[in-house]
PDB file of C-alpha atoms in Angstrom:
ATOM      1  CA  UNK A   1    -131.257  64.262 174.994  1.00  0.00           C
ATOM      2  CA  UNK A   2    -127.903  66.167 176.001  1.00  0.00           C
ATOM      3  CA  UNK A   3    -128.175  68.479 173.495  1.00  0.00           C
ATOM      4  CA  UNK A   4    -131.937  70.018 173.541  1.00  0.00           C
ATOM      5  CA  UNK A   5    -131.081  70.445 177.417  1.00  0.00           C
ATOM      6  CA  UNK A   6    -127.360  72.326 176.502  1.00  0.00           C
ATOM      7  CA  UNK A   7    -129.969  74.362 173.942  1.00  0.00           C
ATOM      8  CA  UNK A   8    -132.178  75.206 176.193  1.00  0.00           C
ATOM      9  CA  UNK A   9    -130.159  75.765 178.663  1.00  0.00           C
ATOM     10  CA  UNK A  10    -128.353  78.858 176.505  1.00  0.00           C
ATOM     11  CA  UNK A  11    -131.831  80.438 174.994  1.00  0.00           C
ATOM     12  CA  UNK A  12    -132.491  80.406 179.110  1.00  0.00           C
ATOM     13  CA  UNK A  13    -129.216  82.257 179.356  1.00  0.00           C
ATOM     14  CA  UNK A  14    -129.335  84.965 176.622  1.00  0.00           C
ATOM     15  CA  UNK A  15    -133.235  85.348 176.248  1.00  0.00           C
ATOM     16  CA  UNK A  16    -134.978  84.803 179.338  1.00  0.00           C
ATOM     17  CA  UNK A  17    -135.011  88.415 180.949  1.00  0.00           C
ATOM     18  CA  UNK A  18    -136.665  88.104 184.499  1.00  0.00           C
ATOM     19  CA  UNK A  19    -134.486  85.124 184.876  1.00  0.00           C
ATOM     20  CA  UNK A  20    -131.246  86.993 184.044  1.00  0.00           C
ATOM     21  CA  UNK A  21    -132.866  89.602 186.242  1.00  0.00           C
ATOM     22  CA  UNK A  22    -132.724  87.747 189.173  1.00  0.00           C
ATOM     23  CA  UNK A  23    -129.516  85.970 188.681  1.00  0.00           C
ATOM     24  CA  UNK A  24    -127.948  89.489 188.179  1.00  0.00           C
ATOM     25  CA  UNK A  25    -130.694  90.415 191.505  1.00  0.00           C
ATOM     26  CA  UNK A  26    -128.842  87.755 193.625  1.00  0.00           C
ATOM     27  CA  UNK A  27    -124.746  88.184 192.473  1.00  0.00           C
ATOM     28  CA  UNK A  28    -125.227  92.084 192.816  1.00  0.00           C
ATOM     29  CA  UNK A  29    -125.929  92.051 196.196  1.00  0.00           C
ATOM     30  CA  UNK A  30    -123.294  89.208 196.828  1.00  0.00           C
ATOM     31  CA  UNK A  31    -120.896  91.719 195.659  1.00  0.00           C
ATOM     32  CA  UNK A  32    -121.573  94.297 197.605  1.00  0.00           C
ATOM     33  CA  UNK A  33    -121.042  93.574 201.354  1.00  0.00           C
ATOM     34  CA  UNK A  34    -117.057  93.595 200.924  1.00  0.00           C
ATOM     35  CA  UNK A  35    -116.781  97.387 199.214  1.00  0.00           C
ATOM     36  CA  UNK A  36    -119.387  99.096 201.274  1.00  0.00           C
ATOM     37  CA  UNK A  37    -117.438  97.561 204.422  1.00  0.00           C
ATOM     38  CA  UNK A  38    -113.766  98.817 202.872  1.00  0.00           C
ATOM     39  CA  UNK A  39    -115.463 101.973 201.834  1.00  0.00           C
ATOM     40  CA  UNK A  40    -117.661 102.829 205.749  1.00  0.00           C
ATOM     41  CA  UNK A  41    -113.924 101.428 207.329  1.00  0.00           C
ATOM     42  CA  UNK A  42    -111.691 104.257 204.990  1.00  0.00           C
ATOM     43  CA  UNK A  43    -114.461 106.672 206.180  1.00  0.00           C
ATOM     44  CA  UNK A  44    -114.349 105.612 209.754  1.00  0.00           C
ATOM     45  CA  UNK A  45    -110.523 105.998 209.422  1.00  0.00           C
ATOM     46  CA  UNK A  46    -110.255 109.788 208.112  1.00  0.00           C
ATOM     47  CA  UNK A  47    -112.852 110.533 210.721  1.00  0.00           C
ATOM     48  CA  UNK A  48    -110.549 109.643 213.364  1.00  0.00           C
ATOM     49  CA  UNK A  49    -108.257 111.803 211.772  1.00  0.00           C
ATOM     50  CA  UNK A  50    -110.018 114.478 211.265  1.00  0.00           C
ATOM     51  CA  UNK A  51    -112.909 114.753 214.252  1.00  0.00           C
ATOM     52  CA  UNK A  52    -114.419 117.886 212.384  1.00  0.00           C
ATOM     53  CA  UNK A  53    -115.581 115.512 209.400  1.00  0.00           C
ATOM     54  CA  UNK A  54    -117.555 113.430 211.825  1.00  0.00           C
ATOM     55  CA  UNK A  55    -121.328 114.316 210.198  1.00  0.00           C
ATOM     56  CA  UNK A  56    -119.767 114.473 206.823  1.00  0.00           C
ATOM     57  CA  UNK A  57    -118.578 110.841 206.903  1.00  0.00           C
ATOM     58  CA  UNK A  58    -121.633 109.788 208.164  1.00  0.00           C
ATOM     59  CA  UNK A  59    -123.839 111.937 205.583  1.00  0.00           C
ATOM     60  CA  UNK A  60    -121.657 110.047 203.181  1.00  0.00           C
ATOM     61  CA  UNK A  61    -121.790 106.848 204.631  1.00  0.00           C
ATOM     62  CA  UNK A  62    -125.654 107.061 204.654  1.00  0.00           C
ATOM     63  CA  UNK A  63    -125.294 108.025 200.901  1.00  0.00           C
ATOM     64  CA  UNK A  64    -123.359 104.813 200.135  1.00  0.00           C
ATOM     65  CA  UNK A  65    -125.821 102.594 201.626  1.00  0.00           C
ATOM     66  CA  UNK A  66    -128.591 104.192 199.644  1.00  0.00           C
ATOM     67  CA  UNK A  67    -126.853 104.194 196.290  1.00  0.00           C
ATOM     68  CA  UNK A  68    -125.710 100.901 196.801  1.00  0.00           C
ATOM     69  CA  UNK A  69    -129.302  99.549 197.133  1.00  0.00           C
ATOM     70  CA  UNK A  70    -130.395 101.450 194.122  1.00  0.00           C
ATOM     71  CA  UNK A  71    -129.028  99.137 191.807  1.00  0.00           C
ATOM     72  CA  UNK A  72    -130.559  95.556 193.199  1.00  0.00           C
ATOM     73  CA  UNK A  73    -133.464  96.960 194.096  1.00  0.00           C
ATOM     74  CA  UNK A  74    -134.530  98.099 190.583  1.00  0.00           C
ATOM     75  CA  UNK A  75    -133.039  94.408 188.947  1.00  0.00           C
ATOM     76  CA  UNK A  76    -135.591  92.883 191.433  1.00  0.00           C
ATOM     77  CA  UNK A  77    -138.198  95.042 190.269  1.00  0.00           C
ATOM     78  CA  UNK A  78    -137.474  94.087 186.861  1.00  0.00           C
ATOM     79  CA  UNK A  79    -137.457  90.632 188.190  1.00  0.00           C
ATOM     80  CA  UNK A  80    -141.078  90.785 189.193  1.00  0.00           C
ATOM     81  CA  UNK A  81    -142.182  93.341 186.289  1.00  0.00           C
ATOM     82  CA  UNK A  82    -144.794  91.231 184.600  1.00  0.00           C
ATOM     83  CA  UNK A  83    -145.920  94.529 182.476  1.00  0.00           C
ATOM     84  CA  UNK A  84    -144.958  94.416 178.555  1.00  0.00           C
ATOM     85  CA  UNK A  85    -141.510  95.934 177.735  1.00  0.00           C
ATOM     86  CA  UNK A  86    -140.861  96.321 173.656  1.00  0.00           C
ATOM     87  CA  UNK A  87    -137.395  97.072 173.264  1.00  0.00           C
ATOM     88  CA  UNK A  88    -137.223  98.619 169.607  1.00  0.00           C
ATOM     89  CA  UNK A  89    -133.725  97.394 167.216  1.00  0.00           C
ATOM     90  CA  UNK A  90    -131.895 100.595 168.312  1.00  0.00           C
ATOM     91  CA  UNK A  91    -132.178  99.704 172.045  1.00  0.00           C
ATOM     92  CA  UNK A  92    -131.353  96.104 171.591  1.00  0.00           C
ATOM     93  CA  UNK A  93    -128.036  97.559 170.225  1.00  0.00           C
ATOM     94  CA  UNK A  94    -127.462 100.540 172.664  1.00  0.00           C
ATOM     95  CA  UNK A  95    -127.301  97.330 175.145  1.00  0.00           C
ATOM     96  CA  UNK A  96    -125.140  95.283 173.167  1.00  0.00           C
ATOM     97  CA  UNK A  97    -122.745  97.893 172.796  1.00  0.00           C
ATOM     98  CA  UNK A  98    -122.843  98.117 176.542  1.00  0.00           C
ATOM     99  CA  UNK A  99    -122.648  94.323 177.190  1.00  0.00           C
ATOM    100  CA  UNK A 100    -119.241  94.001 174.593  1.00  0.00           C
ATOM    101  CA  UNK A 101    -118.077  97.293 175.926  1.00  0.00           C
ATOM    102  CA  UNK A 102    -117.886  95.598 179.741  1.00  0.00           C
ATOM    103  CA  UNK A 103    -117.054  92.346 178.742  1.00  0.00           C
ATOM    104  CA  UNK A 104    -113.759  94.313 176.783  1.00  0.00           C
ATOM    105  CA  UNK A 105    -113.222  96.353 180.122  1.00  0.00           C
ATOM    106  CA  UNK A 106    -113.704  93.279 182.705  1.00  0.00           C
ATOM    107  CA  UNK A 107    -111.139  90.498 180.397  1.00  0.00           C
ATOM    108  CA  UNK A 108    -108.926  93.454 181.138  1.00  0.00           C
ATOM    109  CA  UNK A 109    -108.431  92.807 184.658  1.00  0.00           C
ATOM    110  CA  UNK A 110    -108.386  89.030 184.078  1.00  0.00           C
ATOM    111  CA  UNK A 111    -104.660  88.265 183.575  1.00  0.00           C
ATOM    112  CA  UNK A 112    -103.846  90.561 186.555  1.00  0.00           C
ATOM    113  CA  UNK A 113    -105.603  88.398 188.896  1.00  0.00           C
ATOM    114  CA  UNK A 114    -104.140  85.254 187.458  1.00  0.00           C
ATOM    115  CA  UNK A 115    -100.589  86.435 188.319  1.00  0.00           C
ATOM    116  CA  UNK A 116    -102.594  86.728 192.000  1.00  0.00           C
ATOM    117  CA  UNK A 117    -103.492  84.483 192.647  1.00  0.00           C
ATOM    118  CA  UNK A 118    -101.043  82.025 191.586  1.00  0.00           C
ATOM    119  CA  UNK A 119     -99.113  83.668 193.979  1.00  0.00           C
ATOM    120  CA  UNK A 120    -101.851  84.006 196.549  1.00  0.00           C
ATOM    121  CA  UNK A 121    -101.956  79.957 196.068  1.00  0.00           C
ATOM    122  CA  UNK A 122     -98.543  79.350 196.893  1.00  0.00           C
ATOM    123  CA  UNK A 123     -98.602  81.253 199.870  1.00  0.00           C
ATOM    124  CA  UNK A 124    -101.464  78.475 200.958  1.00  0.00           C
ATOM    125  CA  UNK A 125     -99.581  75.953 199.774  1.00  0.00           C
ATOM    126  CA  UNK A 126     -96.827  76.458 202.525  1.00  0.00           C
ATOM    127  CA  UNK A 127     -99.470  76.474 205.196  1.00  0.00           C
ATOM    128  CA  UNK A 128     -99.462  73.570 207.659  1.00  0.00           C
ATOM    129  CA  UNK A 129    -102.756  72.023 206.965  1.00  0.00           C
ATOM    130  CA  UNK A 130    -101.960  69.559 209.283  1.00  0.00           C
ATOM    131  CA  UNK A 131    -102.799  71.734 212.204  1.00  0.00           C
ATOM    132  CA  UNK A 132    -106.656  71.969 211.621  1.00  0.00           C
ATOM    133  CA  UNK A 133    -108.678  74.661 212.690  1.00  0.00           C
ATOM    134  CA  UNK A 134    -105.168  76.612 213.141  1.00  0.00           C
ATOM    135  CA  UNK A 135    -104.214  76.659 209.697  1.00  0.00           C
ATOM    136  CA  UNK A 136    -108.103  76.939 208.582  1.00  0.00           C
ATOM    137  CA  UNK A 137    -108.189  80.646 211.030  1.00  0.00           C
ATOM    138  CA  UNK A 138    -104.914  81.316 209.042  1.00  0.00           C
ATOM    139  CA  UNK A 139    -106.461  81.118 206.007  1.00  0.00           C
ATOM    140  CA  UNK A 140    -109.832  82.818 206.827  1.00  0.00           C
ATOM    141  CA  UNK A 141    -108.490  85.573 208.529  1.00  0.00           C
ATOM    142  CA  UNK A 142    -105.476  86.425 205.515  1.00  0.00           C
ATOM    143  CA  UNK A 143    -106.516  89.528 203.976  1.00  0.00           C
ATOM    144  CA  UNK A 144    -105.918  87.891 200.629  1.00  0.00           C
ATOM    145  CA  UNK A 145    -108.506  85.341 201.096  1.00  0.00           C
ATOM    146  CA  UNK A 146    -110.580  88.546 201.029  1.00  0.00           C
ATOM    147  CA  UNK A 147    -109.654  90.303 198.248  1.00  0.00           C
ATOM    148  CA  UNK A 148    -109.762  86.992 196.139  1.00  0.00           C
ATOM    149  CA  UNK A 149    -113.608  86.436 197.797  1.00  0.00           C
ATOM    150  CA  UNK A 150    -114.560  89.869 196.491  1.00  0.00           C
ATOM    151  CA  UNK A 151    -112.830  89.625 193.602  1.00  0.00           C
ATOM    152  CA  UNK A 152    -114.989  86.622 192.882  1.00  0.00           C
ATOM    153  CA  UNK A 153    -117.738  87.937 193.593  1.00  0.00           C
ATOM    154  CA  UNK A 154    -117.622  91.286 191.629  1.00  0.00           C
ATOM    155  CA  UNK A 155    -116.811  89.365 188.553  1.00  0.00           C
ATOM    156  CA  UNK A 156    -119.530  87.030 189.281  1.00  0.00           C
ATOM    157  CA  UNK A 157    -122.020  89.896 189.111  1.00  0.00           C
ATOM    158  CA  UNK A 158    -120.600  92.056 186.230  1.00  0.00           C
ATOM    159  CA  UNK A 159    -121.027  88.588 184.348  1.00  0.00           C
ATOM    160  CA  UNK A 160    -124.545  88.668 185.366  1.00  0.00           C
ATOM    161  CA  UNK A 161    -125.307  92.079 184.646  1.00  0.00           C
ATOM    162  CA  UNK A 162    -123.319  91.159 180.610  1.00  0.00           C
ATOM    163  CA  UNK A 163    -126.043  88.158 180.697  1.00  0.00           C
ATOM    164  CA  UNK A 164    -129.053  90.703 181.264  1.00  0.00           C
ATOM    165  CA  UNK A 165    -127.747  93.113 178.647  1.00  0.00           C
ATOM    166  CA  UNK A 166    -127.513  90.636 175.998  1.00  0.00           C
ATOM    167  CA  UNK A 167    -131.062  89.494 177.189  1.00  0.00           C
ATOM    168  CA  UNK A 168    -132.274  92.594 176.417  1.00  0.00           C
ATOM    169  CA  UNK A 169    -130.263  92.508 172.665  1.00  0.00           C
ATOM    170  CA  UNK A 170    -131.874  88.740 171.790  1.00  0.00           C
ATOM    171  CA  UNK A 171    -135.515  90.170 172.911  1.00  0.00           C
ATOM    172  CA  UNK A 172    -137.607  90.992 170.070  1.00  0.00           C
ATOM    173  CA  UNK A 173    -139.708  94.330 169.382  1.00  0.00           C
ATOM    174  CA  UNK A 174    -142.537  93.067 167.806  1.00  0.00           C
ATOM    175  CA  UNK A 175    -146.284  94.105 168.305  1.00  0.00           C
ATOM    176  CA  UNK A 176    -148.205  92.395 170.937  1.00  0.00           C
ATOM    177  CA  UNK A 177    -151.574  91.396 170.943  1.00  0.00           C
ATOM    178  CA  UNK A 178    -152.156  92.137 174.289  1.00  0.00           C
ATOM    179  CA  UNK A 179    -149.937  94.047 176.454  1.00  0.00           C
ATOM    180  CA  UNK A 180    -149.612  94.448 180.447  1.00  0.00           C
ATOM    181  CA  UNK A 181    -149.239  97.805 182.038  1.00  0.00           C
ATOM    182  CA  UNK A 182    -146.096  98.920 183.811  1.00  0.00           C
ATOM    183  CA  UNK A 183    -146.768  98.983 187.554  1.00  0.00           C
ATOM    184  CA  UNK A 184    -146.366 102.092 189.241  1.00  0.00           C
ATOM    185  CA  UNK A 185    -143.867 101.192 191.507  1.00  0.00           C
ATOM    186  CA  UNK A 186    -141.805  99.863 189.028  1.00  0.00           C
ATOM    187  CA  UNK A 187    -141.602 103.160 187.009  1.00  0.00           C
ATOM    188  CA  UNK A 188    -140.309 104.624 189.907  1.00  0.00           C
ATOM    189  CA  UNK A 189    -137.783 102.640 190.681  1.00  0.00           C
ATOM    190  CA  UNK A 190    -136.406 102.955 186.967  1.00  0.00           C
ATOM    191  CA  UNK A 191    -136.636 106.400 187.165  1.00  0.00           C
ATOM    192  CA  UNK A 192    -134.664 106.454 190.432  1.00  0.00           C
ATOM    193  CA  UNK A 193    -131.946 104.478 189.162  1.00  0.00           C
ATOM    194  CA  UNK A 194    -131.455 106.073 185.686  1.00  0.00           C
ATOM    195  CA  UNK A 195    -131.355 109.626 187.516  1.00  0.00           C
ATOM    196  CA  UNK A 196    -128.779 107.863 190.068  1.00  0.00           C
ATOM    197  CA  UNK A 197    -126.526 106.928 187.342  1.00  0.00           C
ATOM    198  CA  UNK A 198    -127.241 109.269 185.363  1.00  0.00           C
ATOM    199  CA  UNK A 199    -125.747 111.304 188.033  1.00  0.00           C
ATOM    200  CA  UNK A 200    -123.127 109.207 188.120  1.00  0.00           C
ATOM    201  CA  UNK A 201    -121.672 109.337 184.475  1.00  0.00           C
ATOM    202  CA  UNK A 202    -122.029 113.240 184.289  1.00  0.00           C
ATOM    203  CA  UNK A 203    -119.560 113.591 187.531  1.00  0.00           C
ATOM    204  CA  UNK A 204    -117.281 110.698 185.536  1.00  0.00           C
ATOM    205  CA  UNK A 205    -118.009 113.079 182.470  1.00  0.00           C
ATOM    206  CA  UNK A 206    -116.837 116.183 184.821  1.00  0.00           C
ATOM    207  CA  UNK A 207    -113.265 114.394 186.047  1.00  0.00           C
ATOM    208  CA  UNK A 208    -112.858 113.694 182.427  1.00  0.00           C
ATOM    209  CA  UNK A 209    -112.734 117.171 181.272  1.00  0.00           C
ATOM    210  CA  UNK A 210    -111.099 118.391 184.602  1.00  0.00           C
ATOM    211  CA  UNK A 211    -108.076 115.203 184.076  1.00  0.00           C
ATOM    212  CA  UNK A 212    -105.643 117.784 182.461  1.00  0.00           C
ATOM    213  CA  UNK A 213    -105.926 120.587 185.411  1.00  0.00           C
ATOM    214  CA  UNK A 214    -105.938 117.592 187.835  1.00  0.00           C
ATOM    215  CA  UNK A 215    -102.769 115.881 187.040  1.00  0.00           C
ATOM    216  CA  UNK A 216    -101.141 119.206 186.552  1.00  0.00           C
ATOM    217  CA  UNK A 217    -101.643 120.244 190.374  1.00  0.00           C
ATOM    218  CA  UNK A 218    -100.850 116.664 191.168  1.00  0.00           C
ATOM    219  CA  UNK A 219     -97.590 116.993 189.586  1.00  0.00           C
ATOM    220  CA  UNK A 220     -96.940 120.274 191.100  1.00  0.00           C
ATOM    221  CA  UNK A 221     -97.803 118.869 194.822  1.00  0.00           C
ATOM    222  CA  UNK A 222     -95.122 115.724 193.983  1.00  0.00           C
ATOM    223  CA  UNK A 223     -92.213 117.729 192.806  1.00  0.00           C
ATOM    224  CA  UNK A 224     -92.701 120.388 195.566  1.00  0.00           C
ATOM    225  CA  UNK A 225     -92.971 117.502 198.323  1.00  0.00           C
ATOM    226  CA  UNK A 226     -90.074 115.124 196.817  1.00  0.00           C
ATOM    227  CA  UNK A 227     -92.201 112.644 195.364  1.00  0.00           C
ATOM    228  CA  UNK A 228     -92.580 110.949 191.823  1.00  0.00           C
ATOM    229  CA  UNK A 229     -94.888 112.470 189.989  1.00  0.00           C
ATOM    230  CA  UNK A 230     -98.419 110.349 188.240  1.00  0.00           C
ATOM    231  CA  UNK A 231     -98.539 109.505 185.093  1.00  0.00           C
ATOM    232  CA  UNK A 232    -100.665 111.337 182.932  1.00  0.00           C
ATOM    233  CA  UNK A 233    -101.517 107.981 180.927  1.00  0.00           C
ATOM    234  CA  UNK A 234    -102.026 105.917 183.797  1.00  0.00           C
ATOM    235  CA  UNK A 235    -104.225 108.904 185.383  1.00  0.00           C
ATOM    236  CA  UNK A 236    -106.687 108.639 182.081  1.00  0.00           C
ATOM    237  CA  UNK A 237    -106.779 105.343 181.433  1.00  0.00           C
ATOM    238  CA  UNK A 238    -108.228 104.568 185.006  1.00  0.00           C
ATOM    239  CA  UNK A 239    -110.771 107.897 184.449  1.00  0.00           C
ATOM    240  CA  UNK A 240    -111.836 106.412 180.536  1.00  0.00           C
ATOM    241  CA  UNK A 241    -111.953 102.950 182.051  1.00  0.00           C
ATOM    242  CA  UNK A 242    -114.089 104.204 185.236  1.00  0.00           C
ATOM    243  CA  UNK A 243    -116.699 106.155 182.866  1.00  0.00           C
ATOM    244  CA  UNK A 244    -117.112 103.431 180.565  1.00  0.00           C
ATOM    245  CA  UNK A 245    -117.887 100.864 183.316  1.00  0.00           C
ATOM    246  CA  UNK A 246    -120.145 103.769 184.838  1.00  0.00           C
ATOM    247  CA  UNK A 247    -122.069 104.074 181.385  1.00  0.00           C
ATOM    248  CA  UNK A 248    -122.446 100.486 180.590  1.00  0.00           C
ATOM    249  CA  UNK A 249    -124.139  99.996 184.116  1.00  0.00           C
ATOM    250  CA  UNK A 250    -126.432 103.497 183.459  1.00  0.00           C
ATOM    251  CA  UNK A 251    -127.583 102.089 180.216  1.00  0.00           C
ATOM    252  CA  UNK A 252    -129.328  98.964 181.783  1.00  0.00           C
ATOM    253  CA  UNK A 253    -131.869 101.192 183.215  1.00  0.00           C
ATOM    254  CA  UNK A 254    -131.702 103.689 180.783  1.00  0.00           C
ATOM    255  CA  UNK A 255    -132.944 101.128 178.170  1.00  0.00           C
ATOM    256  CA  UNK A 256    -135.547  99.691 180.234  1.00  0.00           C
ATOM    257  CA  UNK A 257    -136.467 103.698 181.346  1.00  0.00           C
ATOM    258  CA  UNK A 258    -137.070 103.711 177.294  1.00  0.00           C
ATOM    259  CA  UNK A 259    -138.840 100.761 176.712  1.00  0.00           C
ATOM    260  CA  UNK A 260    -141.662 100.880 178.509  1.00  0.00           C
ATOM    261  CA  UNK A 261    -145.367 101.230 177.551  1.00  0.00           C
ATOM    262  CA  UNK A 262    -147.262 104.111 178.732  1.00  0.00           C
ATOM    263  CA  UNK A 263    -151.196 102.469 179.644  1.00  0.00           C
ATOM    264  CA  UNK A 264    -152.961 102.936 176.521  1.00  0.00           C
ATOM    265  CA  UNK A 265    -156.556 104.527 176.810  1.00  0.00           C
ATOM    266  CA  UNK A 266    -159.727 102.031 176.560  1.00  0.00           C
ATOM    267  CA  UNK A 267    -162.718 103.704 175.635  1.00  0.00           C
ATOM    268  CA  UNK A 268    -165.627 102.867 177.486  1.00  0.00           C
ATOM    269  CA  UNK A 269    -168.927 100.447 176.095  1.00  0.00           C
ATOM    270  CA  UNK A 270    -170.735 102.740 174.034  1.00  0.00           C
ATOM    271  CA  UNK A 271    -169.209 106.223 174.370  1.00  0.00           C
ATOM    272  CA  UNK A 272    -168.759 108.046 170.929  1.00  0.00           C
ATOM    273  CA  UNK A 273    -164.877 108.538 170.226  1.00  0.00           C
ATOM    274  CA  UNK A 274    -165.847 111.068 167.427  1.00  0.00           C
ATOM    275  CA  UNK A 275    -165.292 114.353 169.140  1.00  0.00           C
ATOM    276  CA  UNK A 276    -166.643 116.368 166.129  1.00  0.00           C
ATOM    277  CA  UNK A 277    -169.605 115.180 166.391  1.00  0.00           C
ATOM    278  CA  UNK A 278    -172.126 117.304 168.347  1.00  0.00           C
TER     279      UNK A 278
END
């Protein structure tokens, strides 16, 4: 009995796509709360350092709040898409590629964050617990307990969004006897979100290209101000690692964008189809 469950259980996992949908729906917008907050709080700060930014930071705070919704919104949609998606065998592996190419970039950051938080924990352990609510505020309010929440949290939801790309690899792209039109609505939220991203990657594209020519003025500004200067290595492996995480989440949409049927024609009851006929 155990084991048809377990079974189950995994074909759920790796096959069911509105179900990975929402899971991926639900952690995404988990994640999110923490970075916008960092993000609007950095803004708030270099707008009190600079008054004559004031309608910039706010045109960019506004921006932030609208791309972050972008991405939910449309896994939602594709939650409650109930028209027929056939993803054809070069799709399926466009979004394996992506799912192996994030699951490579997020064990990356994995062993970091064990170091972390086993020293994060031993900083708890030393707490006295035997205060109550005094050691409890301690803990709450400790910016580590934070970072390790988001941290969480994020990883929760890129393992979701690995889930829904391997959904889309195990789905298969055979003909249908009868298939559902895509709503309106949800075209237009896919196209939203691939021209988003798509955005997106070309800028990661454009710092790319521009790396050389920016780590050369960076390493002019440190040696004329004292400091140490980057290293060039460091520099591109964040920018490589950045696009790559970019691209993975723009082919999600981009795929789905792809796969979706345009509403076939029905002829009506007794019209002739043969046009050369007079």
């Amino acid at each position: 009995m155990i084991l048809p469950s377990l079974r189950g259980s995994i074909k759920f996992w790796f096959t069911d796509l509105r179900g990975t949908a929402l899971i991926a729906c639900i952690a995404t917008v988990l994640s999110l709360p923490i970075p916008v907050w960092n993000a609007i709080q950095s803004s708030i700060a270099i707008q009190s350092t600079y008054p004559r930014t004031k309608w910039l930071i706010l045109s960019g705070s506004a921006l932030i709040y609208v791309f972050s919704a972008i991405m939910p919104v449309f896994l939602y949609t594709l939650y409650r898409n109930e028209g027929t998606l056939r993803f054809p065998r070069r799709l399926r592996l466009l979004a394996l590629t992506a799912a192996v190419t994030f699951a490579a970039i997020v064990s990356t950051a994995l062993p970091g964050w064990v170091r972390y938080l086993g020293s994060y924990w031993s900083a708890m352990i030393i707490l006295d617990w035997r205060s109550g609510g005094s050691a409890v505020l301690t803990f709450l309010h400790d910016p580590r307990t934070i970072g390790q929440l988001s941290f969480m949290l994020v990883e929760f939801s890129n393992i979701a969004f690995i889930l829904i790309l391997i959904a889309i690899f195990r789905q298969g792209d055979h003909q249908l006897d009868s298939e559902v039109s895509i709503s309106n609505p949800f075209r237009l939220i896919t196209n939203v979100t691939v021209i988003a991203w798509g955005a997106v990657v070309a800028i990661n594209v454009a710092r790319l290209v521009a790396m050389p020519v920016i780590f050369s003025q960076l390493r002019d500004f440190a040696v004329k101000s004292g400091r140490k200067p980057p290293e060039f290595e460091s520099m591109m492996t964040d920018v490589i690692q950045t696009f790559l995480s970019h691209a993975c989440f723009f082919a999600l949409p981009y795929v789905v964008y792809r796969s979706q049927l345009k509403k076939r024609e029905i002829p009506l009851p007794g019209k002739d189809l043969n046009l050369s006929r007079s």
